[in-house]
Amino acid sequence: MIAEDQLEKKRNHIRQAAVTVFARMGYHNSRVSDIAKEAEVAYGLFYHYFPSKDDVLIDIFQNAWTNLLKGLEHIDKKIENPVEKIKAVVKFSLDEYEKNPDLLKVIVMDVPRLDKFYSEENQRIFNRYFHRVSQMITKGQEAGVFNKDVSPQIISYLTLGAVDALIRQYVYNPSIKKGQGKVSKMTDQMVKVLVNGIL
Amino acid sequence: MIAEDQLEKKRNHIRQAAVTVFARMGYHNSRVSDIAKEAEVAYGLFYHYFPSKDDVLIDIFQNAWTNLLKGLEHIDKKIENPVEKIKAVVKFSLDEYEKNPDLLKVIVMDVPRLDKFYSEENQRIFNRYFHRVSQMITKGQEAGVFNKDVSPQIISYLTLGAVDALIRQYVYNPSIKKGQGKVSKMTDQMVKVLVNGIL
Amino acid sequence: MIAEDQLEKKRNHIRQAAVTVFARMGYHNSRVSDIAKEAEVAYGLFYHYFPSKDDVLIDIFQNAWTNLLKGLEHIDKKIENPVEKIKAVVKFSLDEYEKNPDLLKVIVMDVPRLDKFYSEENQRIFNRYFHRVSQMITKGQEAGVFNKDVSPQIISYLTLGAVDALIRQYVYNPSIKKGQGKVSKMTDQMVKVLVNGIL
Amino acid sequence: MIAEDQLEKKRNHIRQAAVTVFARMGYHNSRVSDIAKEAEVAYGLFYHYFPSKDDVLIDIFQNAWTNLLKGLEHIDKKIENPVEKIKAVVKFSLDEYEKNPDLLKVIVMDVPRLDKFYSEENQRIFNRYFHRVSQMITKGQEAGVFNKDVSPQIISYLTLGAVDALIRQYVYNPSIKKGQGKVSKMTDQMVKVLVNGIL
DNA sequence: AATGAATGAGCTTTCATTCAT
DNA sequence: GATGAATGAAAGCTCATTCAT
């Protein structure tokens, strides 16, 4: 249906406007009217596409996380070498930041503060990431590449922690963007430490 | 002055109540009246001790961070070995979590979403942590103990990122607390990976 | 015109849907979209047939009241005996309830709370009922059948009050419908009291 | 407590303002700000005394009905003669109208349209009226004063119906207030018909 | 005639902050 | 210092109505 495409397009448009606004002012300081203004649509139209302000944030999370999981799956299938696999995972997440920093900022900074976020459904989505990364580590341990002393699960947390740390640096220290703080450089550094740490 | 001590004691009491409430419901979902109730104090009394709701959160941050910096200083002076030093730093932060999980939760989850947090003064306080940890790494590199390829600054970020990662896990997955997720175990694991990563 | 008939048919269809919805949820809790859904008609089509939500309620009232007045006229012409006439009037109104309880419910419960209802035109329609019933009473008094001490107008009010009382009972106490509360029984009782009261 | 008295006084003040406003514009057309303006208090103060707009209406109903029931009880104890008793009941309700027409108007016109009104608790309050009046009729029948053919329950409905009918006349036809429509006269007429009807 | 996306005024409710006592 | 009533600016959400297709 062309009509349905239009609908989904507009939905996307409003969602992206929400991301922009949330990234700029934070979820709690953003008003629905700000989103509407950013999207250049009428106030009430927001509510044609999303049931509430909370729900658009959940939607943003689910959308992004679904993409992230697809990326992981792709990496898992395509790359054999455990070291390269883990490198690719961290790089993938951080590369997403260069593509859409606002999106990651919102997910790291705002989503976890929303009560509605702590639903069974979201926890499942969320844990799927850890399961997959854990599996990769476990396989690497079984292949004798990774140190068997470290808990795969905790490494999976640390992987995400690295991503968070970087994003938070950008949020805390916007000045970092110039000079040595370029994302790609920081990514390389973080990956190196992480991988060395578990060899 | 005994009178001043009393003042400061009550201020502390209200601040601690605020920490408890913010940890339970999040800063934006907490009302000043909730804090007053938690402190078992009259509604308006809050404003005798803090100029605003925002300010109590800033106050919490500055208080805690000042303590953290004191701890770092102490470690820096007392421990010579660069590896042990870094281990001690991470352990110190995570040990604080066991002592006062609410406090760290608030600092990790709520403080960074507050507009007022992004003041020069707070940035200075905040950066002092990274400076000091960077210095420790740099010294370790000069002593030939740490890998010279990694940026000290980025390691300092990762150090904090590890702490964040752990705290966030507790926030996301309360179930983690039982079994292998014990803080001390997770701490050991994280420290091991981090230190191995930079040797 | 066949075309006009079609128009009027659809208008009727939507009006009836409105009655159903208003009876179920009350005028103020009903949305135009609910009416459209009930009528299985597109959202905006409502406005092809009625200028506004208010107007459909007015329309419902005028329609029903016109029918009621026709009924009264018919009774007035057909029945001679004043006692039987009054009995027939009350019975007629209450019988309407059994035919279309939703309609009467809407008229009793919703119409009087609508600002637009208090127009000259509607007041005229409304008062015509009281005039006619008053006349019947007056004639009965002149014929020496009814007590001359009672004001015909007030009896006319009481007549309608009896109808309202019954309908309200059905609204308040839906449980009444079973057992002795059957409409016909209640009607008989009410008529008996009223007529005895004015003999 | 003097303090508590002050509180209750203010609560009453706001409740009465709500009655005035609801009577003037109808519940659904009244805004909380109208009530605040009428009470000459700040907007938000309303919510210190009532949890919501709905609740003030419920409160109005419960308050008034409690008083009504007290009145019935008093009459029941004080008056022996069944005829006089019933007369007193109807008169009592209608006299209340002269004391506070706005209150009765709100109760008759607005309360039954509120979803929240249909709670078990309110139904109980509501039915207590019918029980008591029914009992009075039954006793009158046993004493051989009232016609045994009429159902006491239905008479109790009609009693209230008479009150409603009168109030509705005032609402529909404000012009009625002058001339023969004086409340006391209408009351006498209604009582006469009702009582005659069941002798 | 039929459709349903778009519009935006309007309303309830919340809650940080002030202030009289 | 202590109290909690009073204030009023927001902000989320609803929904009658319009309008382009």
Short mmCIF file of N, CA, C and O in Angstrom, two decimals, chain D residues 87-152:
data_model
loop_
_atom_site.label_atom_id
_atom_site.label_comp_id
_atom_site.label_asym_id
_atom_site.label_seq_id
_atom_site.Cartn_x
_atom_site.Cartn_y
_atom_site.Cartn_z
N LYS D 87 -46.59 13.38 53.49
CA LYS D 87 -46.61 14.80 53.15
C LYS D 87 -45.31 15.47 53.59
O LYS D 87 -44.70 16.24 52.85
N ALA D 88 -44.92 15.18 54.80
CA ALA D 88 -43.71 15.81 55.35
C ALA D 88 -42.47 15.45 54.54
O ALA D 88 -41.58 16.28 54.32
N VAL D 89 -42.45 14.20 54.09
CA VAL D 89 -41.27 13.76 53.32
C VAL D 89 -41.13 14.57 52.04
O VAL D 89 -40.06 15.12 51.73
N VAL D 90 -42.21 14.64 51.29
CA VAL D 90 -42.14 15.37 50.03
C VAL D 90 -41.86 16.85 50.29
O VAL D 90 -41.02 17.48 49.65
N LYS D 91 -42.57 17.39 51.26
CA LYS D 91 -42.35 18.80 51.59
C LYS D 91 -40.90 19.05 51.99
O LYS D 91 -40.30 20.05 51.59
N PHE D 92 -40.38 18.15 52.78
CA PHE D 92 -39.00 18.33 53.23
C PHE D 92 -38.04 18.45 52.06
O PHE D 92 -37.22 19.37 51.98
N SER D 93 -38.18 17.53 51.10
CA SER D 93 -37.29 17.56 49.94
C SER D 93 -37.46 18.86 49.17
O SER D 93 -36.48 19.48 48.73
N LEU D 94 -38.70 19.22 48.99
CA LEU D 94 -38.93 20.42 48.19
C LEU D 94 -38.54 21.69 48.94
O LEU D 94 -38.10 22.66 48.32
N ASP D 95 -38.69 21.67 50.24
CA ASP D 95 -38.25 22.84 51.01
C ASP D 95 -36.74 23.02 50.88
O ASP D 95 -36.24 24.14 50.84
N GLU D 96 -36.05 21.89 50.80
CA GLU D 96 -34.61 21.99 50.59
C GLU D 96 -34.30 22.77 49.32
O GLU D 96 -33.29 23.48 49.23
N TYR D 97 -35.17 22.63 48.37
CA TYR D 97 -34.96 23.35 47.11
C TYR D 97 -34.99 24.85 47.33
O TYR D 97 -34.19 25.59 46.76
N GLU D 98 -35.93 25.29 48.15
CA GLU D 98 -36.00 26.73 48.40
C GLU D 98 -34.76 27.22 49.15
O GLU D 98 -34.31 28.34 48.94
N LYS D 99 -34.23 26.36 49.98
CA LYS D 99 -33.03 26.76 50.72
C LYS D 99 -31.80 26.80 49.84
O LYS D 99 -30.94 27.64 49.97
N ASN D 100 -31.71 25.86 48.94
CA ASN D 100 -30.51 25.78 48.12
C ASN D 100 -30.84 25.17 46.75
O ASN D 100 -30.51 24.02 46.46
N PRO D 101 -31.48 25.96 45.92
CA PRO D 101 -31.93 25.42 44.63
C PRO D 101 -30.76 24.91 43.78
O PRO D 101 -30.89 23.90 43.09
N ASP D 102 -29.64 25.62 43.87
CA ASP D 102 -28.48 25.18 43.08
C ASP D 102 -28.08 23.76 43.43
O ASP D 102 -27.78 22.95 42.55
N LEU D 103 -28.10 23.48 44.71
CA LEU D 103 -27.69 22.15 45.16
C LEU D 103 -28.58 21.07 44.56
O LEU D 103 -28.09 20.10 43.98
N LEU D 104 -29.89 21.26 44.69
CA LEU D 104 -30.78 20.22 44.14
C LEU D 104 -30.64 20.13 42.63
O LEU D 104 -30.68 19.04 42.05
N LYS D 105 -30.49 21.29 42.01
CA LYS D 105 -30.34 21.27 40.55
C LYS D 105 -29.14 20.41 40.15
O LYS D 105 -29.23 19.57 39.25
N VAL D 106 -28.05 20.61 40.84
CA VAL D 106 -26.84 19.84 40.51
C VAL D 106 -27.08 18.35 40.73
O VAL D 106 -26.69 17.51 39.92
N ILE D 107 -27.74 18.04 41.83
CA ILE D 107 -27.96 16.63 42.15
C ILE D 107 -28.89 15.96 41.15
O ILE D 107 -28.68 14.82 40.76
N VAL D 108 -29.90 16.70 40.74
CA VAL D 108 -30.86 16.11 39.80
C VAL D 108 -30.28 16.06 38.39
O VAL D 108 -30.46 15.09 37.67
N MET D 109 -29.58 17.10 38.01
CA MET D 109 -29.18 17.23 36.61
C MET D 109 -27.79 16.67 36.31
O MET D 109 -27.56 16.14 35.22
N ASP D 110 -26.86 16.82 37.23
CA ASP D 110 -25.48 16.48 36.90
C ASP D 110 -24.98 15.16 37.47
O ASP D 110 -24.26 14.43 36.81
N VAL D 111 -25.34 14.92 38.71
CA VAL D 111 -24.80 13.73 39.38
C VAL D 111 -25.06 12.45 38.58
O VAL D 111 -24.14 11.65 38.39
N PRO D 112 -26.30 12.25 38.10
CA PRO D 112 -26.55 10.96 37.45
C PRO D 112 -25.80 10.76 36.14
O PRO D 112 -25.82 9.68 35.58
N ARG D 113 -25.16 11.80 35.63
CA ARG D 113 -24.44 11.67 34.37
C ARG D 113 -22.97 11.32 34.59
O ARG D 113 -22.22 11.15 33.64
N LEU D 114 -22.59 11.24 35.85
CA LEU D 114 -21.18 10.99 36.15
C LEU D 114 -20.91 9.49 36.32
O LEU D 114 -21.52 8.84 37.17
N ASP D 115 -20.01 8.98 35.53
CA ASP D 115 -19.72 7.55 35.62
C ASP D 115 -19.38 7.11 37.04
O ASP D 115 -19.88 6.10 37.53
N LYS D 116 -18.52 7.90 37.68
CA LYS D 116 -18.07 7.54 39.02
C LYS D 116 -19.22 7.42 40.01
O LYS D 116 -19.07 6.82 41.07
N PHE D 117 -20.34 8.04 39.70
CA PHE D 117 -21.48 8.02 40.61
C PHE D 117 -21.99 6.60 40.82
O PHE D 117 -22.49 6.26 41.90
N TYR D 118 -21.84 5.79 39.80
CA TYR D 118 -22.43 4.45 39.88
C TYR D 118 -21.52 3.46 40.62
O TYR D 118 -21.14 2.42 40.10
N SER D 119 -21.19 3.81 41.83
CA SER D 119 -20.40 2.93 42.67
C SER D 119 -21.34 2.23 43.64
O SER D 119 -22.44 2.70 43.90
N GLU D 120 -20.88 1.11 44.17
CA GLU D 120 -21.66 0.39 45.18
C GLU D 120 -22.06 1.32 46.32
O GLU D 120 -23.21 1.36 46.74
N GLU D 121 -21.07 2.07 46.77
CA GLU D 121 -21.29 2.94 47.93
C GLU D 121 -22.44 3.93 47.67
O GLU D 121 -23.35 4.06 48.48
N ASN D 122 -22.38 4.56 46.52
CA ASN D 122 -23.42 5.55 46.23
C ASN D 122 -24.77 4.89 46.01
O ASN D 122 -25.81 5.44 46.38
N GLN D 123 -24.77 3.74 45.39
CA GLN D 123 -26.04 3.04 45.20
C GLN D 123 -26.67 2.73 46.54
O GLN D 123 -27.89 2.83 46.71
N ARG D 124 -25.83 2.35 47.49
CA ARG D 124 -26.34 2.05 48.83
C ARG D 124 -26.99 3.29 49.44
O ARG D 124 -28.11 3.24 49.94
N ILE D 125 -26.27 4.38 49.39
CA ILE D 125 -26.80 5.64 49.91
C ILE D 125 -28.13 5.95 49.24
O ILE D 125 -29.12 6.30 49.88
N PHE D 126 -28.10 5.81 47.96
CA PHE D 126 -29.26 6.14 47.16
C PHE D 126 -30.47 5.28 47.52
O PHE D 126 -31.59 5.77 47.68
N ASN D 127 -30.22 3.99 47.64
CA ASN D 127 -31.33 3.08 47.92
C ASN D 127 -31.90 3.21 49.32
O ASN D 127 -33.04 2.83 49.57
N ARG D 128 -31.07 3.73 50.21
CA ARG D 128 -31.55 3.88 51.57
C ARG D 128 -32.81 4.76 51.61
O ARG D 128 -33.71 4.55 52.39
N TYR D 129 -32.81 5.76 50.74
CA TYR D 129 -33.99 6.64 50.64
C TYR D 129 -35.24 5.83 50.28
O TYR D 129 -36.28 5.92 50.94
N PHE D 130 -35.11 5.01 49.25
CA PHE D 130 -36.26 4.24 48.81
C PHE D 130 -36.73 3.26 49.87
O PHE D 130 -37.94 3.07 50.08
N HIS D 131 -35.77 2.65 50.55
CA HIS D 131 -36.16 1.72 51.62
C HIS D 131 -37.01 2.41 52.67
O HIS D 131 -38.04 1.90 53.09
N ARG D 132 -36.54 3.56 53.10
CA ARG D 132 -37.23 4.22 54.18
C ARG D 132 -38.64 4.65 53.75
O ARG D 132 -39.62 4.45 54.47
N VAL D 133 -38.71 5.27 52.57
CA VAL D 133 -40.04 5.71 52.12
C VAL D 133 -40.95 4.50 51.93
O VAL D 133 -42.13 4.52 52.31
N SER D 134 -40.41 3.44 51.36
CA SER D 134 -41.21 2.22 51.19
C SER D 134 -41.78 1.75 52.53
O SER D 134 -42.97 1.41 52.64
N GLN D 135 -40.91 1.74 53.53
CA GLN D 135 -41.37 1.31 54.86
C GLN D 135 -42.53 2.15 55.36
O GLN D 135 -43.49 1.64 55.94
N MET D 136 -42.40 3.45 55.14
CA MET D 136 -43.47 4.35 55.59
C MET D 136 -44.79 3.99 54.91
O MET D 136 -45.84 3.95 55.55
N ILE D 137 -44.70 3.74 53.61
CA ILE D 137 -45.91 3.38 52.87
C ILE D 137 -46.47 2.05 53.41
O ILE D 137 -47.66 1.91 53.68
N THR D 138 -45.58 1.10 53.57
CA THR D 138 -46.02 -0.22 54.05
C THR D 138 -46.76 -0.11 55.38
O THR D 138 -47.84 -0.69 55.56
N LYS D 139 -46.17 0.64 56.29
CA LYS D 139 -46.83 0.83 57.58
C LYS D 139 -48.21 1.45 57.42
O LYS D 139 -49.17 1.07 58.09
N GLY D 140 -48.28 2.42 56.52
CA GLY D 140 -49.56 3.08 56.25
C GLY D 140 -50.58 2.10 55.70
O GLY D 140 -51.77 2.17 56.01
N GLN D 141 -50.07 1.17 54.88
CA GLN D 141 -50.99 0.15 54.33
C GLN D 141 -51.46 -0.78 55.44
O GLN D 141 -52.65 -1.13 55.54
N GLU D 142 -50.52 -1.16 56.30
CA GLU D 142 -50.88 -2.06 57.39
C GLU D 142 -51.88 -1.40 58.33
O GLU D 142 -52.77 -2.05 58.89
N ALA D 143 -51.73 -0.10 58.48
CA ALA D 143 -52.67 0.64 59.34
C ALA D 143 -54.00 0.86 58.66
O ALA D 143 -54.91 1.48 59.21
N GLY D 144 -54.10 0.39 57.42
CA GLY D 144 -55.36 0.55 56.71
C GLY D 144 -55.60 1.93 56.15
O GLY D 144 -56.69 2.26 55.70
N VAL D 145 -54.57 2.74 56.18
CA VAL D 145 -54.75 4.11 55.68
C VAL D 145 -54.48 4.19 54.18
O VAL D 145 -55.18 4.88 53.45
N PHE D 146 -53.46 3.48 53.75
CA PHE D 146 -53.12 3.53 52.32
C PHE D 146 -53.68 2.31 51.59
O PHE D 146 -53.81 1.22 52.16
N ASN D 147 -53.96 2.57 50.35
CA ASN D 147 -54.42 1.54 49.42
C ASN D 147 -53.39 0.41 49.34
O ASN D 147 -52.21 0.65 49.08
N LYS D 148 -53.88 -0.83 49.56
CA LYS D 148 -52.93 -1.94 49.57
C LYS D 148 -52.55 -2.42 48.17
O LYS D 148 -51.68 -3.28 48.01
N ASP D 149 -53.23 -1.84 47.19
CA ASP D 149 -52.95 -2.27 45.81
C ASP D 149 -51.67 -1.70 45.23
O ASP D 149 -51.16 -2.21 44.23
N VAL D 150 -51.18 -0.63 45.81
CA VAL D 150 -50.01 -0.02 45.18
C VAL D 150 -48.71 -0.50 45.82
O VAL D 150 -48.64 -0.73 47.02
N SER D 151 -47.74 -0.65 44.98
CA SER D 151 -46.44 -1.13 45.45
C SER D 151 -45.71 0.00 46.17
O SER D 151 -45.47 1.06 45.59
N PRO D 152 -45.34 -0.25 47.42
CA PRO D 152 -44.65 0.80 48.18
C PRO D 152 -43.40 1.29 47.47
O PRO D 152 -43.09 2.48 47.47
#
